[in-house]
Short mmCIF file of C-alpha atoms and ligand atoms in Angstrom, two decimals:
data_model
loop_
_atom_site.label_atom_id
_atom_site.label_comp_id
_atom_site.label_asym_id
_atom_site.label_seq_id
_atom_site.Cartn_x
_atom_site.Cartn_y
_atom_site.Cartn_z
CA MET A 15 -148.90 30.02 -69.62
CA THR A 16 -151.16 27.43 -71.04
CA LEU A 17 -150.86 24.13 -72.42
CA LYS A 18 -151.33 25.49 -75.63
CA ALA A 19 -148.56 27.66 -75.60
CA SER A 20 -146.33 25.49 -73.96
CA LEU A 21 -147.38 22.48 -76.56
CA LYS A 22 -146.36 25.51 -79.83
CA ARG A 23 -142.83 26.16 -77.93
CA ARG A 24 -142.40 22.70 -77.77
CA ILE A 25 -143.44 22.02 -81.40
CA LEU A 26 -141.88 25.52 -82.83
CA LEU A 27 -138.39 23.57 -81.49
CA ASP A 28 -138.67 20.08 -81.74
CA GLY A 29 -141.10 19.51 -84.96
CA PRO A 30 -144.22 18.23 -84.75
CA ILE A 31 -145.11 15.51 -82.08
CA SER A 32 -146.83 11.97 -81.96
CA ILE A 33 -150.57 11.94 -80.92
CA ALA A 34 -149.37 10.02 -78.19
CA ASP A 35 -146.88 12.66 -76.70
CA TYR A 36 -149.99 15.08 -77.09
CA MET A 37 -152.12 12.69 -75.59
CA SER A 38 -150.27 12.39 -72.60
CA ASP A 39 -149.85 15.93 -72.09
CA CYS A 40 -153.13 16.98 -72.41
CA LEU A 41 -154.14 14.16 -69.98
CA LEU A 42 -151.33 13.92 -67.47
CA HIS A 43 -149.27 17.32 -67.73
CA PRO A 44 -148.35 17.66 -64.48
CA GLU A 45 -149.49 21.39 -64.18
CA PHE A 46 -152.12 21.98 -67.10
CA GLY A 47 -153.27 18.09 -67.41
CA TYR A 48 -157.25 17.21 -67.73
CA TYR A 49 -156.93 14.32 -65.12
CA THR A 50 -154.32 15.93 -63.28
CA THR A 51 -156.03 19.50 -62.49
CA GLY A 52 -159.69 18.47 -63.07
CA THR A 53 -162.70 16.89 -61.73
CA PRO A 54 -163.65 15.05 -64.98
CA ILE A 55 -165.90 11.96 -64.15
CA GLY A 56 -169.49 12.10 -62.88
CA THR A 57 -172.80 14.30 -63.28
CA GLU A 58 -170.87 17.34 -62.57
CA GLY A 59 -168.01 16.35 -64.99
CA ASP A 60 -167.52 15.90 -68.74
CA PHE A 61 -168.59 12.11 -69.19
CA ILE A 62 -170.62 9.38 -66.59
CA THR A 63 -168.76 6.07 -66.55
CA ALA A 64 -170.50 2.73 -66.06
CA PRO A 65 -169.69 2.36 -62.14
CA GLU A 66 -171.22 6.23 -61.91
CA ILE A 67 -174.66 5.33 -63.54
CA SER A 68 -175.33 2.60 -61.25
CA GLN A 69 -173.99 0.52 -58.49
CA MET A 70 -174.68 -2.92 -60.08
CA PHE A 71 -171.82 -2.30 -62.08
CA GLY A 72 -169.40 -2.87 -59.46
CA GLU A 73 -171.04 -5.43 -57.64
CA LEU A 74 -171.45 -8.09 -60.47
CA LEU A 75 -167.80 -7.23 -61.61
CA GLY A 76 -167.17 -7.80 -58.24
CA LEU A 77 -169.02 -11.03 -57.80
CA ALA A 78 -167.21 -12.48 -60.98
CA LEU A 79 -163.93 -11.81 -59.45
CA VAL A 80 -164.84 -13.28 -56.03
CA GLN A 81 -166.18 -16.42 -57.85
CA ALA A 82 -163.00 -16.95 -60.03
CA TRP A 83 -161.09 -16.61 -56.36
CA LEU A 84 -163.28 -19.16 -54.73
CA ASP A 85 -162.97 -21.58 -58.27
CA GLN A 86 -159.27 -21.43 -58.02
CA GLY A 87 -159.22 -22.72 -54.44
CA SER A 88 -159.28 -19.29 -52.52
CA PRO A 89 -155.77 -17.99 -52.81
CA ALA A 90 -154.52 -16.14 -49.95
CA PRO A 91 -152.60 -13.77 -49.72
CA PHE A 92 -153.88 -12.23 -52.98
CA THR A 93 -154.21 -8.66 -55.04
CA LEU A 94 -156.86 -7.08 -55.57
CA ALA A 95 -156.31 -4.27 -57.85
CA GLU A 96 -158.00 -1.95 -59.97
CA LEU A 97 -156.33 0.36 -62.73
CA GLY A 98 -157.69 4.10 -63.01
CA PRO A 99 -159.96 4.04 -60.14
CA GLY A 100 -161.69 7.14 -60.79
CA ARG A 101 -163.88 8.27 -57.71
CA GLY A 102 -163.35 4.66 -56.05
CA THR A 103 -167.19 4.08 -57.01
CA LEU A 104 -166.40 0.77 -58.56
CA MET A 105 -163.91 -0.36 -56.16
CA SER A 106 -166.26 0.52 -53.30
CA ASP A 107 -169.24 -1.50 -54.65
CA LEU A 108 -167.43 -4.32 -55.35
CA LEU A 109 -166.01 -4.39 -51.67
CA ARG A 110 -169.29 -4.03 -50.47
CA ALA A 111 -170.91 -6.85 -52.79
CA THR A 112 -168.21 -9.23 -51.65
CA ALA A 113 -168.25 -8.39 -47.66
CA SER A 114 -169.92 -11.93 -47.10
CA VAL A 115 -167.81 -14.20 -48.51
CA PRO A 116 -165.71 -16.05 -46.06
CA GLY A 117 -161.87 -15.25 -46.29
CA PHE A 118 -161.94 -12.60 -48.77
CA HIS A 119 -161.24 -9.39 -47.57
CA THR A 120 -159.01 -10.72 -44.96
CA ALA A 121 -156.89 -12.18 -47.27
CA MET A 122 -157.06 -9.17 -49.94
CA ASP A 123 -154.20 -6.55 -50.35
CA LEU A 124 -155.78 -4.07 -51.84
CA VAL A 125 -154.01 -2.00 -54.48
CA LEU A 126 -154.83 0.98 -56.71
CA ILE A 127 -152.96 2.61 -59.74
CA GLU A 128 -153.85 6.06 -60.32
CA ALA A 129 -151.51 8.89 -61.88
CA SER A 130 -154.11 11.77 -60.77
CA PRO A 131 -152.97 13.12 -57.26
CA ARG A 132 -156.82 14.69 -57.10
CA LEU A 133 -158.42 11.07 -57.98
CA ARG A 134 -155.91 9.55 -55.34
CA ALA A 135 -157.19 11.80 -53.03
CA ARG A 136 -160.96 10.61 -53.97
CA GLN A 137 -160.14 7.04 -53.88
CA ALA A 138 -159.01 7.73 -50.57
CA GLU A 139 -162.18 9.03 -48.93
CA ALA A 140 -164.27 6.71 -50.97
CA LEU A 141 -162.18 3.58 -49.72
CA SER A 142 -160.80 4.62 -46.26
CA ALA A 143 -162.38 1.47 -44.49
CA HIS A 144 -160.26 -1.41 -46.54
CA ALA A 145 -156.54 0.30 -46.24
CA PRO A 146 -155.79 0.74 -50.18
CA ARG A 147 -152.16 1.09 -51.08
CA TRP A 148 -150.92 3.17 -54.32
CA LEU A 149 -148.27 1.49 -56.86
CA PRO A 150 -146.81 3.88 -59.24
CA SER A 151 -146.83 1.01 -62.02
CA VAL A 152 -148.18 -2.54 -63.07
CA GLU A 153 -144.91 -3.84 -62.61
CA ASP A 154 -145.03 -2.93 -58.92
CA LEU A 155 -147.48 -5.40 -58.30
CA PRO A 156 -146.91 -8.24 -55.91
CA GLN A 157 -145.62 -11.76 -56.98
CA GLN A 158 -148.88 -13.63 -55.85
CA PRO A 159 -152.25 -14.33 -57.67
CA LEU A 160 -154.02 -11.06 -58.87
CA TYR A 161 -157.74 -10.50 -59.16
CA LEU A 162 -158.01 -7.29 -61.17
CA VAL A 163 -160.60 -4.64 -62.69
CA ALA A 164 -160.30 -1.78 -65.20
CA ASN A 165 -162.91 0.14 -66.56
CA GLU A 166 -162.46 2.91 -69.08
CA PHE A 167 -158.64 2.89 -68.02
CA PHE A 168 -157.26 1.95 -71.47
CA ASP A 169 -158.94 4.33 -73.39
CA ALA A 170 -157.01 6.73 -71.73
CA LEU A 171 -153.31 5.75 -72.68
CA PRO A 172 -151.78 7.16 -75.32
CA ILE A 173 -152.13 6.05 -78.87
CA ARG A 174 -150.31 6.68 -82.37
CA GLN A 175 -151.78 6.71 -85.72
CA PHE A 176 -150.04 5.77 -88.52
CA GLN A 177 -151.85 6.17 -92.20
CA ARG A 178 -151.05 3.58 -95.13
CA ALA A 179 -148.40 4.64 -97.54
CA GLY A 180 -147.58 2.36 -100.12
CA GLU A 181 -145.96 -0.52 -98.33
CA GLY A 182 -144.94 1.67 -95.59
CA TRP A 183 -146.65 4.17 -92.94
CA ARG A 184 -146.67 7.75 -92.22
CA GLU A 185 -147.36 8.89 -88.45
CA ARG A 186 -150.06 11.36 -88.19
CA ARG A 187 -148.96 14.04 -85.68
CA VAL A 188 -149.82 17.62 -84.27
CA GLY A 189 -148.09 20.59 -85.72
CA TRP A 190 -148.47 24.20 -85.04
CA ASP A 191 -150.14 26.40 -87.73
CA ASP A 192 -149.05 29.82 -87.41
CA ALA A 193 -151.37 31.72 -89.70
CA GLY A 194 -154.48 30.49 -87.57
CA ASN A 195 -152.57 30.21 -84.58
CA THR A 196 -154.01 26.91 -83.96
CA LEU A 197 -152.76 23.35 -83.27
CA MET A 198 -153.07 21.12 -86.48
CA PHE A 199 -152.99 17.28 -87.57
CA GLY A 200 -150.29 16.69 -90.11
CA LEU A 201 -148.35 13.49 -91.93
CA GLY A 202 -144.81 12.34 -91.31
CA ALA A 203 -142.53 10.78 -93.86
CA GLU A 204 -143.48 7.48 -94.98
CA VAL A 205 -141.16 4.90 -93.17
CA GLN A 206 -141.55 1.23 -92.51
CA GLN A 207 -143.28 0.07 -89.34
CA PRO A 208 -142.11 -3.33 -88.17
CA ALA A 209 -144.82 -3.65 -85.78
CA LEU A 210 -147.23 -2.93 -88.11
CA ALA A 211 -146.18 -5.49 -90.59
CA HIS A 212 -148.91 -7.62 -90.21
CA ARG A 213 -151.50 -5.05 -90.83
CA LEU A 214 -150.20 -4.75 -94.45
CA GLN A 215 -152.66 -7.75 -95.62
CA ASP A 216 -155.73 -6.20 -94.28
CA THR A 217 -155.79 -2.33 -94.73
CA ARG A 218 -155.83 -0.31 -98.18
CA GLU A 219 -153.81 3.18 -99.17
CA GLY A 220 -154.87 5.69 -96.97
CA ASP A 221 -156.85 3.52 -94.31
CA LEU A 222 -155.46 4.49 -90.11
CA VAL A 223 -154.53 2.21 -87.57
CA GLU A 224 -153.94 3.14 -84.14
CA THR A 225 -151.59 1.53 -81.81
CA CYS A 226 -151.29 2.14 -77.82
CA GLU A 227 -147.48 0.28 -76.75
CA VAL A 228 -148.57 1.21 -73.13
CA ALA A 229 -151.54 -0.92 -73.11
CA CYS A 230 -150.05 -3.82 -74.35
CA VAL A 231 -146.88 -3.25 -71.58
CA VAL A 232 -149.38 -3.00 -69.13
CA THR A 233 -151.30 -5.91 -70.42
CA GLU A 234 -148.61 -8.36 -70.43
CA ALA A 235 -147.40 -7.55 -66.76
CA ILE A 236 -151.23 -8.25 -65.63
CA ALA A 237 -150.83 -11.46 -67.73
CA GLN A 238 -147.74 -12.74 -66.29
CA ARG A 239 -148.61 -12.17 -62.51
CA ILE A 240 -151.83 -14.43 -63.67
CA ALA A 241 -150.11 -16.88 -65.73
CA ASP A 242 -147.21 -17.62 -62.61
CA HIS A 243 -149.53 -17.34 -59.41
CA GLY A 244 -153.17 -17.30 -60.66
CA GLY A 245 -156.19 -14.59 -60.56
CA THR A 246 -158.19 -13.16 -63.04
CA ALA A 247 -158.58 -9.99 -64.91
CA LEU A 248 -161.76 -8.03 -66.19
CA LEU A 249 -160.92 -5.42 -68.86
CA VAL A 250 -163.89 -3.38 -69.87
CA ASP A 251 -163.59 -0.64 -72.46
CA TYR A 252 -165.43 0.51 -75.67
CA GLY A 253 -163.32 -0.81 -78.75
CA ASP A 254 -163.08 -3.69 -81.01
CA TRP A 255 -161.07 -6.32 -81.95
CA ARG A 256 -159.15 -4.74 -84.47
CA SER A 257 -158.12 -1.18 -84.93
CA LEU A 258 -159.46 0.53 -87.98
CA GLY A 259 -159.54 4.44 -88.41
CA ASP A 260 -159.24 7.53 -86.20
CA THR A 261 -160.99 6.84 -83.18
CA LEU A 262 -159.03 9.80 -81.47
CA GLN A 263 -161.99 11.51 -79.50
CA ALA A 264 -162.76 14.40 -76.85
CA LEU A 265 -165.32 15.09 -74.65
CA ARG A 266 -166.28 17.77 -73.02
CA ALA A 267 -169.12 18.77 -70.51
CA GLN A 268 -170.51 15.44 -72.15
CA ALA A 269 -170.56 16.75 -75.77
CA PRO A 270 -167.84 15.82 -78.19
CA ALA A 271 -165.40 18.51 -78.81
CA ASP A 272 -162.34 19.14 -81.55
CA PRO A 273 -159.47 17.05 -79.71
CA LEU A 274 -156.92 20.01 -81.03
CA GLN A 275 -158.94 23.25 -79.09
CA ASP A 276 -158.51 23.86 -75.48
CA PRO A 277 -155.74 21.26 -74.90
CA GLY A 278 -156.14 19.72 -71.29
CA GLN A 279 -159.28 21.00 -70.91
CA ALA A 280 -161.32 18.12 -72.60
CA ASP A 281 -161.49 14.20 -71.82
CA LEU A 282 -159.27 12.62 -74.69
CA THR A 283 -159.78 8.96 -75.40
CA ALA A 284 -159.38 6.16 -78.05
CA HIS A 285 -160.88 2.93 -78.67
CA VAL A 286 -159.22 0.18 -77.61
CA ASP A 287 -157.84 -2.49 -79.86
CA PHE A 288 -158.65 -5.73 -77.60
CA GLU A 289 -156.73 -7.95 -80.04
CA ALA A 290 -153.22 -5.95 -79.65
CA LEU A 291 -154.42 -6.54 -75.37
CA ALA A 292 -154.95 -10.42 -76.03
CA LEU A 293 -151.89 -11.00 -78.28
CA ALA A 294 -150.07 -9.73 -75.31
CA ALA A 295 -151.49 -11.85 -72.78
CA ARG A 296 -151.00 -14.78 -74.56
CA ALA A 297 -147.35 -13.64 -75.06
CA ALA A 298 -146.98 -14.01 -71.39
CA GLY A 299 -148.76 -17.39 -71.40
CA CYS A 300 -152.19 -16.09 -70.21
CA ALA A 301 -155.26 -17.27 -71.51
CA HIS A 302 -158.14 -14.96 -72.75
CA THR A 303 -161.69 -14.80 -73.22
CA ARG A 304 -163.80 -14.22 -76.19
CA LEU A 305 -164.33 -10.25 -76.51
CA SER A 306 -168.08 -10.15 -75.20
CA PRO A 307 -170.21 -6.99 -75.01
CA GLN A 308 -170.82 -5.39 -71.83
CA GLY A 309 -174.62 -5.71 -72.03
CA VAL A 310 -174.46 -9.33 -73.02
CA VAL A 311 -171.78 -10.30 -70.20
CA LEU A 312 -174.03 -8.08 -67.39
CA GLU A 313 -177.22 -10.23 -68.58
CA ARG A 314 -175.01 -12.88 -67.87
CA LEU A 315 -173.97 -12.25 -64.31
CA GLY A 316 -177.56 -11.57 -63.55
CA ILE A 317 -178.30 -8.01 -63.75
CA THR A 318 -181.97 -8.29 -64.15
CA GLU A 319 -182.29 -10.26 -61.15
CA ARG A 320 -180.24 -7.56 -59.08
CA ALA A 321 -181.97 -4.59 -60.58
CA ARG A 322 -185.49 -6.37 -59.65
CA THR A 323 -184.09 -6.55 -56.22
CA LEU A 324 -182.93 -3.17 -55.99
CA ALA A 325 -186.57 -2.01 -57.62
CA ALA A 326 -188.69 -4.01 -54.70
CA PRO A 327 -189.04 -0.98 -52.39
CA LEU A 328 -188.28 1.66 -55.04
CA ASP A 329 -191.30 3.83 -56.85
CA GLY A 330 -191.76 7.07 -58.66
CA ASP A 331 -188.45 8.82 -59.94
CA PRO A 332 -185.86 6.52 -58.15
CA LEU A 333 -187.77 3.57 -59.91
CA ALA A 334 -187.44 5.25 -63.07
CA ALA A 335 -183.81 6.31 -62.68
CA LEU A 336 -183.33 2.26 -61.63
CA ILE A 337 -184.74 1.23 -64.88
CA ALA A 338 -183.23 3.70 -67.16
CA ALA A 339 -179.80 2.99 -65.70
CA HIS A 340 -180.16 -0.91 -66.04
CA ARG A 341 -180.85 0.09 -69.69
CA ARG A 342 -178.34 2.43 -70.48
CA LEU A 343 -175.80 -0.29 -68.96
CA THR A 344 -176.88 -3.02 -71.40
CA HIS A 345 -179.28 -1.74 -74.23
CA PRO A 346 -177.23 -2.35 -77.54
CA GLU A 347 -178.36 1.14 -78.67
CA GLU A 348 -176.52 2.66 -75.18
CA MET A 349 -173.30 1.35 -73.69
CA GLY A 350 -174.43 -2.58 -73.88
CA ASN A 351 -172.82 -3.26 -77.55
CA LEU A 352 -169.70 -0.41 -77.66
CA PHE A 353 -168.34 -1.37 -74.51
CA LYS A 354 -166.95 -4.81 -74.18
CA VAL A 355 -165.33 -7.02 -71.71
CA LEU A 356 -162.07 -8.81 -72.35
CA GLY A 357 -161.62 -11.42 -69.29
CA LEU A 358 -157.30 -12.95 -68.56
CA TYR A 359 -157.36 -16.22 -66.78
CA PRO A 360 -154.59 -18.85 -66.19
CA ALA A 361 -154.69 -21.17 -69.05
CA GLN A 362 -155.56 -24.32 -66.81
CA SER A 363 -158.61 -22.46 -65.31
CA ALA A 364 -162.11 -21.93 -66.28
CA PRO A 365 -162.44 -18.87 -67.73
CA PRO A 366 -164.55 -15.99 -65.24
CA ALA A 367 -168.19 -16.35 -64.57
CA GLY A 368 -170.25 -14.18 -67.73
CA LEU A 369 -167.43 -14.87 -70.48
CA GLU A 370 -166.60 -17.94 -72.82
CA PRO A 371 -163.12 -19.24 -73.48
N1 LIG B 407 -162.66 3.19 -63.51
C1 LIG B 407 -163.12 5.04 -63.56
C2 LIG B 407 -162.22 5.83 -64.25
C3 LIG B 407 -162.48 6.17 -65.91
S1 LIG B 407 -161.09 7.52 -66.38
C4 LIG B 407 -164.75 5.00 -64.13
O1 LIG B 407 -165.04 3.79 -64.50
O2 LIG B 407 -165.35 5.57 -63.55
C5 LIG B 407 -159.51 6.87 -66.30
C6 LIG B 407 -159.21 7.05 -65.02
O3 LIG B 407 -157.64 5.99 -65.44
C7 LIG B 407 -158.96 8.05 -64.16
O4 LIG B 407 -159.03 7.42 -62.81
C8 LIG B 407 -157.13 8.88 -64.80
O5 LIG B 407 -156.65 9.53 -63.75
C9 LIG B 407 -156.20 7.25 -64.55
N2 LIG B 407 -155.92 7.40 -65.44
C10 LIG B 407 -155.27 7.70 -66.94
N3 LIG B 407 -154.50 7.49 -67.49
C11 LIG B 407 -153.33 6.77 -66.27
C12 LIG B 407 -152.37 6.25 -66.46
N4 LIG B 407 -151.45 6.51 -67.52
N5 LIG B 407 -151.68 5.86 -65.35
C13 LIG B 407 -152.34 5.68 -64.22
N6 LIG B 407 -154.24 6.07 -64.37
C14 LIG B 407 -154.30 6.80 -65.01
#
């Protein structure tokens, strides 16, 4: 049995499935899921993320979080959390960079949320010196101040797609094409979508919008902790302020692939609709920063100074690699502009370093 065969059976029994159901199966199916069975991240994987490019990424986000903790009066105890920590690299760099801040490590309760058992094992190895614990979901985050980071987590959450049709919407679904023996996209019947009522003003016939309910539920739970107990969250991902157009994409061996080809074998992501996350945060009584490009935020946090320090003892290939990593993380034509940062913080506090209210 393959995931394709299992999806075919399900579609023939129940009819076409939503993109969200398709993404969930492809990424997290217990037997065939991409994250459950593969080694997706890193130079030998299908994609490379910012913390895997350079230690500077995790260090600077860590220092921004620790600064927020100091500014908020060094509350103790507090939760230090990461969503979807991958290979544990970001958290490991963050913990090294913050080790000399008095009281920070002793007051922290290190919590990780990770769906993949394989990646949990990687994280346990990378962070063995710090006794992390894994929680099943953000709902389980302790009722105490929360300092949280998430990089490329929200883009892996299942989205639904809707195409504007008159004053309603047709959901884009995944069906089965018997003749071609393949999965195929199709459109459901025209229905009203109360959750998309506000998008009737800024879309036209045929426009496609994406929604991600899980992302809103997750953000609201984080924002609730921060509003109730203090803390800060730094959410980093590719995406923009408001969803418009089809952004579902597959990546395999660091090259674009067809999202319906070989389900479970490629990484599937969609751009993050940060406006939806900001609205969810506001609904929980939490403030959010302006959405800012990753390159700008890293420059404000001092990435060039840090790169100079790391460069001092280097020459040859290691120096060239460091310069390339700095460019890749910050340059507008590389990750600098595509990736964005949204900060969440208590309404009565200052916004986190590197970000604007
Ligand atoms: N933050 C890491 C990894 C990004 S990949 C980095 O920057 O390198 C996405 C991560 O989120 C993986 O660790 C994946 O297993 C995890 N993930 C995806 N969907 C998840 C879900 N629904 N719940 C918890 N973790 C999830």
